[in-house]
Short mmCIF file of C-alpha atoms in Angstrom, two decimals:
data_model
loop_
_atom_site.label_atom_id
_atom_site.label_comp_id
_atom_site.label_asym_id
_atom_site.label_seq_id
_atom_site.Cartn_x
_atom_site.Cartn_y
_atom_site.Cartn_z
CA MET A 12 -0.88 -8.71 -5.51
CA ARG A 13 -4.27 -5.15 -5.33
CA ASN A 14 -3.54 -5.41 -7.90
CA ARG A 15 -6.36 -3.87 -7.09
CA ALA A 16 -8.35 -5.57 -9.85
CA GLY A 17 -10.83 -3.08 -11.26
CA LYS A 18 -10.82 -0.48 -8.45
CA MET A 19 -10.64 3.30 -8.90
CA LEU A 20 -7.25 5.01 -8.53
CA LEU A 21 -6.52 5.79 -4.89
CA ILE A 22 -6.36 9.48 -5.65
CA MET A 23 -9.87 9.64 -7.10
CA THR A 24 -11.73 9.61 -3.82
CA LEU A 25 -9.54 11.40 -1.27
CA LEU A 26 -12.40 11.84 1.18
CA SER A 27 -10.97 10.95 4.54
CA LEU A 28 -8.45 9.37 6.87
CA LEU A 29 -5.91 7.12 5.16
CA LEU A 30 -3.78 4.34 6.46
CA ALA A 31 -1.63 4.11 9.54
CA GLY A 32 1.73 3.28 10.94
CA CYS A 33 4.27 0.56 10.62
CA GLY A 34 7.70 -0.01 12.13
CA LYS A 35 11.14 -0.29 10.60
CA GLU A 36 10.77 -3.70 8.99
CA SER A 37 7.90 -4.13 6.57
CA ASN A 38 8.14 -7.83 5.84
CA THR A 39 6.66 -10.84 7.53
CA ASN A 40 9.03 -13.53 8.68
CA THR A 41 8.28 -16.50 6.45
CA LYS A 42 9.03 -19.10 9.07
CA ASP A 43 6.78 -17.45 11.63
CA ALA A 44 4.05 -16.80 9.08
CA VAL A 45 3.90 -20.43 8.00
CA ALA A 46 4.00 -21.82 11.50
CA GLY A 47 0.44 -20.92 12.60
CA GLU A 48 -1.38 -23.40 14.81
CA GLU A 49 -4.34 -25.14 13.21
CA GLY A 50 -6.40 -25.94 16.28
CA THR A 51 -10.09 -25.53 17.15
CA THR A 52 -10.88 -22.07 18.51
CA GLU A 53 -11.66 -22.11 22.22
CA THR A 54 -14.13 -19.45 23.34
CA GLY A 55 -14.49 -20.23 27.01
CA GLU A 56 -18.23 -19.85 26.55
CA GLY A 57 -19.28 -23.38 25.71
CA LYS A 58 -20.66 -24.58 22.38
CA LEU A 59 -21.13 -21.92 19.73
CA PRO A 60 -24.54 -21.58 18.05
CA PRO A 61 -24.72 -22.17 14.28
CA TYR A 62 -23.75 -19.18 12.11
CA GLU A 63 -23.02 -18.30 8.48
CA VAL A 64 -19.92 -16.12 7.98
CA LYS A 65 -20.24 -13.94 4.88
CA LEU A 66 -17.00 -12.87 3.16
CA VAL A 67 -17.44 -10.14 0.52
CA PHE A 68 -14.73 -9.74 -2.12
CA TYR A 69 -14.24 -8.78 -5.77
CA GLY A 70 -13.05 -11.01 -8.58
CA PRO A 71 -13.98 -12.91 -11.74
CA ALA A 72 -16.97 -15.26 -11.82
CA GLN A 73 -16.28 -18.87 -10.74
CA LYS A 74 -18.69 -21.63 -11.75
CA ASP A 75 -17.76 -23.83 -8.77
CA LEU A 76 -17.78 -21.10 -6.12
CA GLU A 77 -20.58 -22.83 -4.18
CA LEU A 78 -18.69 -26.14 -4.21
CA VAL A 79 -15.69 -24.39 -2.69
CA GLU A 80 -17.97 -22.79 -0.10
CA GLN A 81 -19.25 -26.22 0.86
CA GLU A 82 -15.77 -27.67 1.28
CA MET A 83 -14.64 -24.68 3.33
CA SER A 84 -17.75 -25.02 5.47
CA LYS A 85 -16.79 -28.59 6.39
CA ILE A 86 -13.66 -27.19 8.05
CA THR A 87 -15.31 -24.19 9.67
CA LEU A 88 -18.27 -26.19 10.98
CA GLU A 89 -15.87 -28.45 12.84
CA LYS A 90 -13.71 -25.65 14.20
CA ILE A 91 -16.06 -22.72 14.83
CA ASN A 92 -19.55 -24.17 14.09
CA ALA A 93 -20.04 -21.83 11.14
CA THR A 94 -20.66 -22.21 7.44
CA VAL A 95 -19.04 -19.93 4.85
CA LYS A 96 -20.75 -17.69 2.31
CA LEU A 97 -18.43 -16.31 -0.38
CA GLU A 98 -20.11 -13.26 -1.91
CA ARG A 99 -18.32 -12.21 -5.08
CA ILE A 100 -18.83 -8.79 -6.66
CA GLU A 101 -17.75 -7.78 -10.16
CA PRO A 102 -14.76 -5.42 -9.90
CA ALA A 103 -16.51 -2.73 -11.94
CA ALA A 104 -19.46 -2.74 -9.52
CA TRP A 105 -17.37 -2.96 -6.33
CA ASP A 106 -17.50 0.66 -5.18
CA GLN A 107 -21.23 1.11 -5.67
CA GLN A 108 -22.33 -2.23 -4.24
CA THR A 109 -20.12 -2.16 -1.15
CA ILE A 110 -21.16 1.38 -0.30
CA LEU A 111 -24.80 0.23 -0.41
CA MET A 112 -23.99 -2.87 1.65
CA LEU A 113 -22.19 -1.00 4.41
CA THR A 114 -24.60 1.92 4.63
CA GLY A 115 -27.58 -0.45 4.83
CA ASN A 116 -28.36 -3.30 7.20
CA GLU A 117 -27.14 -6.22 5.12
CA GLN A 118 -25.06 -8.74 7.07
CA VAL A 119 -21.39 -8.60 6.10
CA ASP A 120 -18.88 -10.37 8.35
CA LEU A 121 -15.63 -9.83 6.45
CA ILE A 122 -14.92 -7.46 3.58
CA VAL A 123 -11.89 -6.75 1.44
CA THR A 124 -10.69 -3.23 2.11
CA GLY A 125 -7.68 -0.99 1.62
CA GLY A 126 -6.64 2.41 0.34
CA THR A 127 -9.30 5.09 0.39
CA ASP A 128 -12.04 2.45 0.82
CA PHE A 129 -10.46 1.69 4.20
CA SER A 130 -10.11 5.29 5.27
CA ARG A 131 -13.68 6.13 4.28
CA GLN A 132 -15.10 3.06 6.01
CA VAL A 133 -13.25 3.81 9.25
CA ALA A 134 -14.23 7.47 9.19
CA GLN A 135 -17.89 6.55 8.70
CA GLY A 136 -17.87 3.94 11.48
CA GLN A 137 -18.44 1.05 9.06
CA LEU A 138 -15.51 -1.07 10.30
CA LEU A 139 -15.10 -2.35 13.84
CA PRO A 140 -11.92 -1.89 15.89
CA LEU A 141 -10.31 -5.32 16.16
CA ASP A 142 -7.90 -5.07 19.11
CA ASP A 143 -10.11 -6.85 21.66
CA LEU A 144 -11.28 -9.41 19.10
CA LEU A 145 -7.67 -10.15 18.16
CA GLN A 146 -6.75 -10.72 21.77
CA LYS A 147 -9.67 -13.14 22.28
CA HIS A 148 -9.81 -15.02 18.98
CA GLY A 149 -6.89 -13.92 16.80
CA GLN A 150 -3.93 -15.63 18.42
CA ASP A 151 -2.74 -17.17 15.15
CA ILE A 152 -2.95 -13.82 13.41
CA THR A 153 -0.73 -12.10 15.95
CA LYS A 154 1.62 -15.09 15.77
CA ALA A 155 1.87 -14.88 11.95
CA PHE A 156 2.66 -11.15 11.82
CA GLN A 157 5.51 -9.11 13.09
CA PRO A 158 3.93 -6.51 15.41
CA GLU A 159 5.12 -3.67 13.15
CA ILE A 160 2.95 -4.92 10.31
CA LEU A 161 -0.25 -4.77 12.35
CA GLU A 162 0.75 -1.29 13.50
CA ALA A 163 0.31 -0.20 9.88
CA THR A 164 -3.45 -0.73 10.11
CA LYS A 165 -4.00 1.48 13.14
CA VAL A 166 -6.19 4.55 13.05
CA ASP A 167 -6.07 6.67 16.19
CA GLY A 168 -4.29 3.82 17.95
CA LYS A 169 -6.75 1.05 17.02
CA ILE A 170 -6.48 -1.80 14.49
CA TYR A 171 -9.34 -1.80 11.97
CA ALA A 172 -8.25 -4.41 9.42
CA ILE A 173 -5.76 -7.25 8.93
CA PRO A 174 -3.48 -7.21 5.86
CA SER A 175 -3.14 -10.33 3.78
CA ILE A 176 0.32 -11.85 4.12
CA ARG A 177 1.85 -11.37 0.68
CA ASP A 178 4.31 -9.00 -1.03
CA PHE A 179 4.77 -5.90 1.11
CA ALA A 180 7.08 -4.29 -1.42
CA SER A 181 6.90 -3.63 -5.16
CA ASN A 182 8.93 -2.36 -8.08
CA THR A 183 8.20 -1.24 -11.63
CA THR A 184 8.49 -3.80 -14.42
CA VAL A 185 7.79 -3.95 -18.13
CA MET A 186 6.29 -7.16 -19.54
CA MET A 187 6.29 -7.82 -23.28
CA ARG A 188 5.25 -10.71 -25.50
CA LYS A 189 8.23 -12.93 -26.19
CA ASP A 190 6.95 -14.18 -29.55
CA LEU A 191 6.94 -10.67 -30.99
CA LEU A 192 10.28 -9.77 -29.43
CA ASP A 193 11.79 -12.84 -31.06
CA LYS A 194 10.03 -12.26 -34.39
CA TYR A 195 11.63 -8.83 -34.79
CA HIS A 196 14.92 -9.67 -33.02
CA LEU A 197 14.29 -7.11 -30.30
CA ASP A 198 16.61 -7.18 -27.28
CA ALA A 199 14.54 -6.37 -24.18
CA SER A 200 17.62 -6.49 -21.95
CA LYS A 201 18.65 -3.09 -23.35
CA VAL A 202 15.64 -1.48 -21.66
CA LYS A 203 16.93 0.36 -18.59
CA THR A 204 14.51 3.31 -18.60
CA LEU A 205 11.08 4.07 -20.02
CA ASP A 206 12.69 5.98 -22.88
CA ASP A 207 14.45 2.79 -23.95
CA LEU A 208 11.05 1.31 -24.82
CA ASP A 209 10.56 3.63 -27.79
CA PRO A 210 12.44 1.59 -30.43
CA ILE A 211 10.62 -1.58 -29.38
CA LEU A 212 7.19 0.04 -29.35
CA GLU A 213 7.93 1.68 -32.71
CA THR A 214 8.84 -1.66 -34.28
CA ILE A 215 5.67 -3.33 -33.02
CA HIS A 216 3.48 -0.42 -34.11
CA LYS A 217 5.05 -0.31 -37.58
CA ASN A 218 4.93 -4.04 -38.28
CA GLU A 219 1.84 -5.15 -36.36
CA PRO A 220 -0.93 -2.63 -37.16
CA ASN A 221 -3.57 -4.67 -35.33
CA ILE A 222 -1.56 -4.81 -32.09
CA THR A 223 -1.74 -2.16 -29.35
CA PRO A 224 1.91 -1.81 -28.23
CA LEU A 225 1.18 -0.69 -24.65
CA GLY A 226 -1.91 -1.38 -22.54
CA LYS A 227 -3.04 -0.32 -19.08
CA PRO A 228 -2.16 -2.41 -15.99
CA GLY A 229 -5.68 -2.06 -14.57
CA ALA A 230 -9.16 -1.04 -15.67
CA SER A 231 -9.02 2.24 -13.75
CA ALA A 232 -5.24 2.67 -13.83
CA SER A 233 -3.27 4.84 -16.23
CA ILE A 234 -0.54 3.64 -18.57
CA VAL A 235 2.12 4.93 -16.13
CA ASP A 236 0.25 4.17 -12.89
CA ARG A 237 2.73 1.55 -11.65
CA VAL A 238 5.62 3.95 -12.14
CA LEU A 239 3.87 6.40 -9.83
CA GLU A 240 3.27 3.73 -7.20
CA ASN A 241 6.89 2.61 -7.16
CA SER A 242 8.79 5.89 -7.51
CA TRP A 243 7.35 7.91 -4.64
CA ASP A 244 5.97 7.29 -1.17
CA ILE A 245 2.48 8.50 -2.01
CA LEU A 246 1.64 8.91 1.70
CA GLY A 247 -1.71 7.31 1.11
CA ASP A 248 -3.37 9.55 -1.45
CA TYR A 249 -0.83 11.19 -3.82
CA ILE A 250 -1.76 14.67 -2.53
CA GLY A 251 1.62 15.45 -1.01
CA VAL A 252 4.31 12.77 -1.45
CA LEU A 253 7.91 12.02 -0.57
CA ASP A 254 9.95 12.26 -3.75
CA ASN A 255 13.05 11.27 -1.78
CA LEU A 256 12.39 8.19 0.35
CA ASP A 257 15.24 9.12 2.67
CA GLU A 258 13.81 12.53 3.58
CA LEU A 259 10.67 13.55 5.45
CA LYS A 260 9.85 16.39 3.08
CA VAL A 261 6.36 16.51 1.57
CA VAL A 262 6.12 17.92 -1.96
CA ASN A 263 3.49 18.34 -4.67
CA LEU A 264 3.88 15.27 -6.89
CA PHE A 265 2.37 17.05 -9.88
CA GLU A 266 4.98 19.83 -9.75
CA THR A 267 8.01 17.51 -9.65
CA PRO A 268 10.28 17.31 -12.72
CA GLU A 269 9.89 13.54 -12.62
CA TYR A 270 6.11 13.73 -12.99
CA GLU A 271 6.42 16.21 -15.83
CA LYS A 272 8.84 13.89 -17.64
CA LEU A 273 6.53 10.94 -17.06
CA VAL A 274 3.43 12.57 -18.57
CA LYS A 275 5.48 13.91 -21.47
CA THR A 276 6.60 10.34 -22.15
CA ALA A 277 2.96 9.18 -22.07
CA ARG A 278 2.07 11.99 -24.49
CA ARG A 279 4.88 11.01 -26.87
CA TRP A 280 3.68 7.39 -26.89
CA TYR A 281 0.07 8.47 -27.38
CA GLU A 282 0.89 10.68 -30.37
CA ALA A 283 3.02 7.92 -31.89
CA GLY A 284 0.10 5.49 -31.66
CA TYR A 285 1.63 3.19 -29.04
CA ILE A 286 -1.31 3.78 -26.66
CA SER A 287 -4.99 3.37 -27.53
CA LYS A 288 -6.72 6.67 -28.24
CA ASP A 289 -9.46 5.75 -25.74
CA ALA A 290 -7.06 4.65 -22.97
CA ALA A 291 -8.22 7.43 -20.64
CA THR A 292 -11.82 6.17 -20.69
CA SER A 293 -11.58 2.49 -21.62
CA LYS A 294 -11.74 -0.25 -18.98
CA GLU A 295 -9.79 -2.64 -21.22
CA THR A 296 -6.50 -3.77 -19.68
CA ALA A 297 -3.22 -4.98 -21.17
CA VAL A 298 -4.07 -8.48 -19.98
CA ASP A 299 -7.34 -8.32 -21.92
CA LEU A 300 -5.51 -7.16 -25.04
CA ILE A 301 -2.67 -9.68 -24.89
CA LYS A 302 -5.04 -12.52 -24.13
CA ALA A 303 -7.06 -11.57 -27.23
CA ASN A 304 -3.85 -11.41 -29.31
CA VAL A 305 -4.25 -7.67 -29.91
CA GLY A 306 -1.81 -6.39 -27.26
CA PHE A 307 1.96 -6.47 -26.77
CA GLY A 308 3.17 -4.98 -23.49
CA VAL A 309 2.40 -3.36 -20.13
CA ILE A 310 4.17 -1.40 -17.41
CA GLN A 311 3.28 -3.48 -14.39
CA LYS A 312 3.92 -3.96 -10.70
CA GLY A 313 6.74 -6.34 -9.95
CA LYS A 314 7.07 -8.94 -7.23
CA PRO A 315 8.35 -12.51 -6.98
CA GLY A 316 6.24 -14.75 -9.20
CA ALA A 317 4.65 -11.84 -11.12
CA LEU A 318 5.94 -13.00 -14.49
CA ALA A 319 4.72 -16.59 -14.20
CA GLN A 320 1.36 -15.48 -12.84
CA THR A 321 0.81 -12.98 -15.65
CA GLU A 322 1.81 -15.57 -18.24
CA GLN A 323 -0.86 -17.85 -16.84
CA ARG A 324 -3.46 -15.12 -17.20
CA VAL A 325 -2.59 -14.27 -20.79
CA SER A 326 -1.70 -17.82 -21.91
CA THR A 327 1.50 -16.76 -23.65
CA LYS A 328 5.19 -16.35 -22.82
CA LEU A 329 6.34 -12.91 -21.71
CA GLU A 330 9.68 -11.28 -21.05
CA MET A 331 9.98 -9.07 -17.97
CA ILE A 332 12.39 -6.20 -17.36
CA ASN A 333 12.85 -4.69 -13.89
CA LEU A 334 13.07 -0.90 -13.69
CA GLY A 335 14.33 0.21 -10.30
CA GLN A 336 14.50 -1.27 -6.81
CA GLN A 337 11.46 -2.43 -4.89
CA ILE A 338 10.14 -0.04 -2.24
CA THR A 339 8.02 -0.45 0.89
CA SER A 340 5.66 2.11 2.37
CA THR A 341 2.68 1.92 4.67
CA THR A 342 0.50 2.07 1.56
CA ASN A 343 2.04 -1.18 0.27
CA ILE A 344 1.12 -2.99 3.45
CA THR A 345 -2.42 -1.72 3.77
CA ALA A 346 -3.39 -1.97 0.09
CA ILE A 347 -5.28 -5.24 0.61
CA MET A 348 -6.82 -6.13 3.99
CA LEU A 349 -9.84 -7.83 5.52
CA GLY A 350 -12.01 -5.88 7.94
CA ILE A 351 -15.05 -6.78 10.05
CA PRO A 352 -17.94 -4.41 9.27
CA ALA A 353 -20.26 -2.99 11.89
CA ASN A 354 -22.97 -4.91 9.98
CA SER A 355 -21.62 -8.24 11.22
CA LYS A 356 -24.15 -10.12 13.35
CA ASP A 357 -21.37 -12.00 15.14
CA PRO A 358 -18.01 -10.16 15.07
CA GLU A 359 -16.41 -12.81 17.31
CA ARG A 360 -17.21 -15.54 14.79
CA ALA A 361 -15.93 -13.33 11.99
CA MET A 362 -12.62 -12.99 13.84
CA MET A 363 -12.47 -16.76 14.40
CA PHE A 364 -12.86 -17.27 10.66
CA LEU A 365 -10.24 -14.61 9.90
CA ASN A 366 -7.91 -16.35 12.33
CA LEU A 367 -8.38 -19.61 10.39
CA LEU A 368 -7.59 -17.83 7.13
CA ASN A 369 -4.22 -17.00 8.65
CA SER A 370 -3.48 -20.43 10.11
CA ASP A 371 -5.37 -23.31 8.46
CA ARG A 372 -3.57 -24.62 5.35
CA ASP A 373 -6.52 -26.63 4.08
CA LEU A 374 -8.86 -23.65 4.33
CA ILE A 375 -6.51 -21.19 2.64
CA ASN A 376 -5.76 -23.61 -0.21
CA LEU A 377 -9.48 -24.07 -0.81
CA ILE A 378 -10.14 -20.37 -1.23
CA ASP A 379 -6.91 -19.83 -3.18
CA TRP A 380 -6.98 -22.85 -5.50
CA GLY A 381 -10.27 -24.72 -5.13
CA ILE A 382 -10.81 -28.44 -4.48
CA GLU A 383 -7.90 -30.85 -4.75
CA GLY A 384 -8.47 -33.42 -7.49
CA LYS A 385 -11.12 -31.27 -9.19
CA HIS A 386 -9.44 -27.90 -9.66
CA TYR A 387 -5.83 -28.85 -9.00
CA VAL A 388 -3.56 -31.81 -8.28
CA LYS A 389 -0.32 -31.91 -6.33
CA VAL A 390 2.98 -32.12 -8.19
CA GLY A 391 5.69 -33.11 -5.76
CA GLU A 392 5.64 -31.80 -2.20
CA LYS A 393 5.17 -28.07 -2.75
CA GLN A 394 3.51 -27.46 -6.10
CA ILE A 395 0.23 -27.98 -7.91
CA ASP A 396 -1.10 -28.04 -11.48
CA PHE A 397 -4.39 -28.49 -13.29
CA PRO A 398 -5.78 -32.05 -13.28
CA PRO A 399 -5.77 -33.94 -16.61
CA GLY A 400 -8.31 -32.42 -18.99
CA VAL A 401 -8.60 -29.19 -16.98
CA ASN A 402 -7.03 -25.87 -17.95
CA ALA A 403 -7.41 -22.15 -17.28
CA THR A 404 -10.32 -21.82 -19.68
CA ASN A 405 -12.49 -24.73 -18.52
CA SER A 406 -11.68 -24.92 -14.80
CA GLY A 407 -14.65 -24.26 -12.56
CA TYR A 408 -12.45 -22.44 -10.04
CA ASN A 409 -9.38 -20.54 -11.21
CA MET A 410 -9.60 -17.22 -9.39
CA ARG A 411 -5.86 -16.78 -8.62
CA GLN A 412 -6.36 -14.14 -5.95
CA GLY A 413 -4.41 -15.68 -3.09
CA TRP A 414 -2.94 -12.26 -2.35
CA MET A 415 -6.40 -11.20 -1.17
CA PHE A 416 -7.21 -13.77 1.52
CA GLY A 417 -5.33 -14.30 4.77
CA ASN A 418 -1.90 -15.93 4.82
CA GLN A 419 -0.81 -16.56 1.24
CA LEU A 420 2.40 -18.14 2.51
CA LEU A 421 0.35 -21.17 3.60
CA SER A 422 -0.87 -21.84 0.06
CA HIS A 423 0.61 -24.15 -2.55
CA THR A 424 2.72 -22.70 -5.34
CA TRP A 425 1.72 -23.32 -8.95
CA VAL A 426 3.90 -25.62 -11.03
CA THR A 427 5.03 -22.68 -13.19
CA ASP A 428 6.23 -20.76 -10.11
CA ASN A 429 9.47 -21.13 -8.24
CA PRO A 430 8.89 -23.89 -5.63
CA ASP A 431 10.58 -21.58 -3.13
CA LEU A 432 8.42 -18.60 -4.08
CA TRP A 433 7.46 -17.71 -0.52
CA GLU A 434 11.05 -17.74 0.68
CA GLU A 435 11.89 -15.55 -2.32
CA MET A 436 9.03 -13.23 -1.36
CA ASP A 437 10.40 -12.91 2.15
CA ARG A 438 13.83 -11.88 0.82
CA TYR A 439 12.23 -9.45 -1.62
CA ASN A 440 10.38 -7.77 1.23
CA ARG A 441 13.43 -7.61 3.45
CA GLU A 442 15.70 -6.19 0.73
CA SER A 443 13.28 -3.46 -0.30
CA LYS A 444 13.99 0.25 0.03
CA LYS A 445 12.08 1.45 3.09
CA SER A 446 10.46 4.87 3.15
CA ALA A 447 11.59 7.18 5.93
CA ALA A 448 7.86 7.70 6.60
CA LEU A 449 7.14 3.99 7.05
CA GLY A 450 4.53 3.96 9.79
CA PHE A 451 3.18 7.47 9.25
CA THR A 452 -0.57 7.97 9.62
CA TYR A 453 -2.16 10.86 7.77
CA ASN A 454 -5.50 12.18 9.01
CA PRO A 455 -7.04 14.39 6.30
CA SER A 456 -10.00 15.50 8.44
CA PRO A 457 -8.64 19.07 8.92
CA VAL A 458 -8.55 19.59 5.13
CA LYS A 459 -11.66 17.73 3.99
CA THR A 460 -13.07 20.73 2.17
CA GLU A 461 -9.89 21.27 0.18
CA LEU A 462 -9.61 17.56 -0.65
CA ALA A 463 -13.13 17.49 -2.04
CA ALA A 464 -12.24 20.35 -4.38
CA ILE A 465 -8.92 18.71 -5.29
CA THR A 466 -10.71 15.48 -6.16
CA ASN A 467 -12.74 17.30 -8.82
CA VAL A 468 -9.58 18.81 -10.30
CA VAL A 469 -7.83 15.46 -10.35
CA ARG A 470 -10.76 13.86 -12.16
CA GLN A 471 -10.57 16.56 -14.79
CA PHE A 472 -6.86 16.27 -15.59
CA GLN A 473 -5.04 13.23 -14.22
CA SER A 474 -6.25 10.38 -16.41
CA GLY A 475 -5.88 12.42 -19.59
CA LEU A 476 -2.34 13.46 -18.69
CA GLU A 477 -1.16 10.02 -17.59
CA ASN A 478 -2.66 8.26 -20.62
CA GLY A 479 -1.26 10.80 -23.07
CA ALA A 480 -4.60 12.19 -24.23
CA LEU A 481 -3.88 15.68 -22.83
CA ASP A 482 -0.87 17.72 -23.91
CA PRO A 483 1.20 18.35 -20.73
CA GLU A 484 2.77 21.48 -22.23
CA VAL A 485 -0.68 23.07 -22.10
CA ASN A 486 -2.54 21.11 -19.44
CA LEU A 487 0.02 20.36 -16.70
CA PRO A 488 0.34 24.09 -15.81
CA LYS A 489 -3.48 24.33 -15.85
CA PHE A 490 -3.67 21.23 -13.62
CA ASN A 491 -1.29 22.68 -11.04
CA ALA A 492 -2.95 26.09 -11.14
CA ALA A 493 -6.33 24.47 -10.49
CA LEU A 494 -4.84 22.37 -7.69
CA ARG A 495 -3.44 25.48 -6.02
CA ALA A 496 -6.79 27.22 -6.36
CA ALA A 497 -8.45 24.17 -4.77
CA GLY A 498 -6.09 24.35 -1.78
CA ILE A 499 -3.34 21.80 -2.39
CA ASP A 500 -0.74 23.97 -0.64
CA LYS A 501 -2.83 23.92 2.52
CA VAL A 502 -3.22 20.14 2.29
CA ILE A 503 0.52 19.61 1.83
CA ALA A 504 1.28 21.92 4.76
CA GLU A 505 -1.12 19.96 6.95
CA LYS A 506 0.39 16.64 5.89
CA GLN A 507 3.89 17.99 6.60
CA ARG A 508 2.78 19.20 10.04
CA GLN A 509 1.40 15.77 10.91
CA LEU A 510 4.50 14.05 9.54
CA ASP A 511 6.75 16.28 11.63
CA GLU A 512 4.73 15.49 14.76
CA TRP A 513 4.87 11.75 13.99
CA ALA A 514 8.62 11.92 13.41
CA LYS A 515 9.21 13.75 16.69
CA LYS A 516 7.02 11.35 18.66
CA ASN A 517 8.68 8.27 17.16
CA ASN A 518 12.25 9.60 17.03
CA LYS A 519 12.30 9.35 13.24
CA THR A 520 14.53 11.40 11.00
CA GLY A 521 15.38 11.46 7.33
CA SER A 522 18.97 11.04 6.23
#
């Protein structure tokens, strides 16, 4: 899945309340999730007046977006007497444009949210509480989710957004071009740790001077960003984390030996020329580089189907190595959600549409894959492929962001994926390592002043350290000294206090 496709690092904003609780099991039951009813919504209020539901999301441009809108509208007109407007925003412009949308009076009925976007929007009253709307018009949503999953979206006891049904766990992987591995007889299976990458990166750098050995996983992510996401429970914002998932002890991530080792590794790679010198400021991703035949590898987020999906994006074969077990935290669950803004002119209709996105197979396959026969054709019972003469470069609709919209388990699988991908996803979620703080809600309101100061410090040091541009021997001590001066100890103490209260209230303990 966010991936979050062009968004700023979660830590960069840190302005308000982040994420909420979830129960013991973080995965959705596949059978239940796929079994949603696809009936017309009954309102008990007679015929609904006409309405246009506007869904705002980020992603790449799609030539046939309006055609897909029209086909979706045929379904929604029949079921909820509404047409659909899909408003796409360029990932690089997402933060600025959505802030303007939600602070103004522009109609927005559903918006992609998650992370610090979500916390900020709730704190500023820009998202509506959904509990009553779910009870009236979201029956298929509540049927598709285990109750514990929806608990993860609660702020002060109220649900403010609905997660997409997708991977709720993730692990760290390394993906590398298979043609270059084979060319130099490099054995990727020997890679068990990040340090094991050095001989491979050295060989590529030495023999392929026009190739960047290691690229970034996202435009605003660092080279080692996915390691951070999958090694700690970041408790929403990285400012105070669990470095041991079995214990409810909050520590300063940036003072841990593991973080120091990680940024020293990034520095070693940077000095050796394995990382671009402008990685800290460039928006160019590993996918961009590999696709243009000037990149080799990336440290990426793992999940079932990740390899095949990345290969489709870069149009070349890759080899993937898993580093560590998948983990689940509240942050995983709430990374990508859909919320109903206060700007909606008809929140009930917005909920009806959201309910359909979690129950109607035809609707979800339209937004995920486009129009059957034009953008894809069925191959067997479960899978799809491009029609004859159509490919990734000339298709009018090839967004591949099913992880963003509703119930992904209702969508077709691509012919290059495992036909049983969604069953595999369910097992992956269930077998993940669960954080002891799964379900914890952190409210940063008591330390807003400190967090604002910390944000400025983070902006000064983090990207440079994690992309190797800053020497950690000199700058990591400066980073931590500046964080302490900005009040990080007070923030961590407050987070620990809230975690202790949550644990006592919910009878939770670490091992």
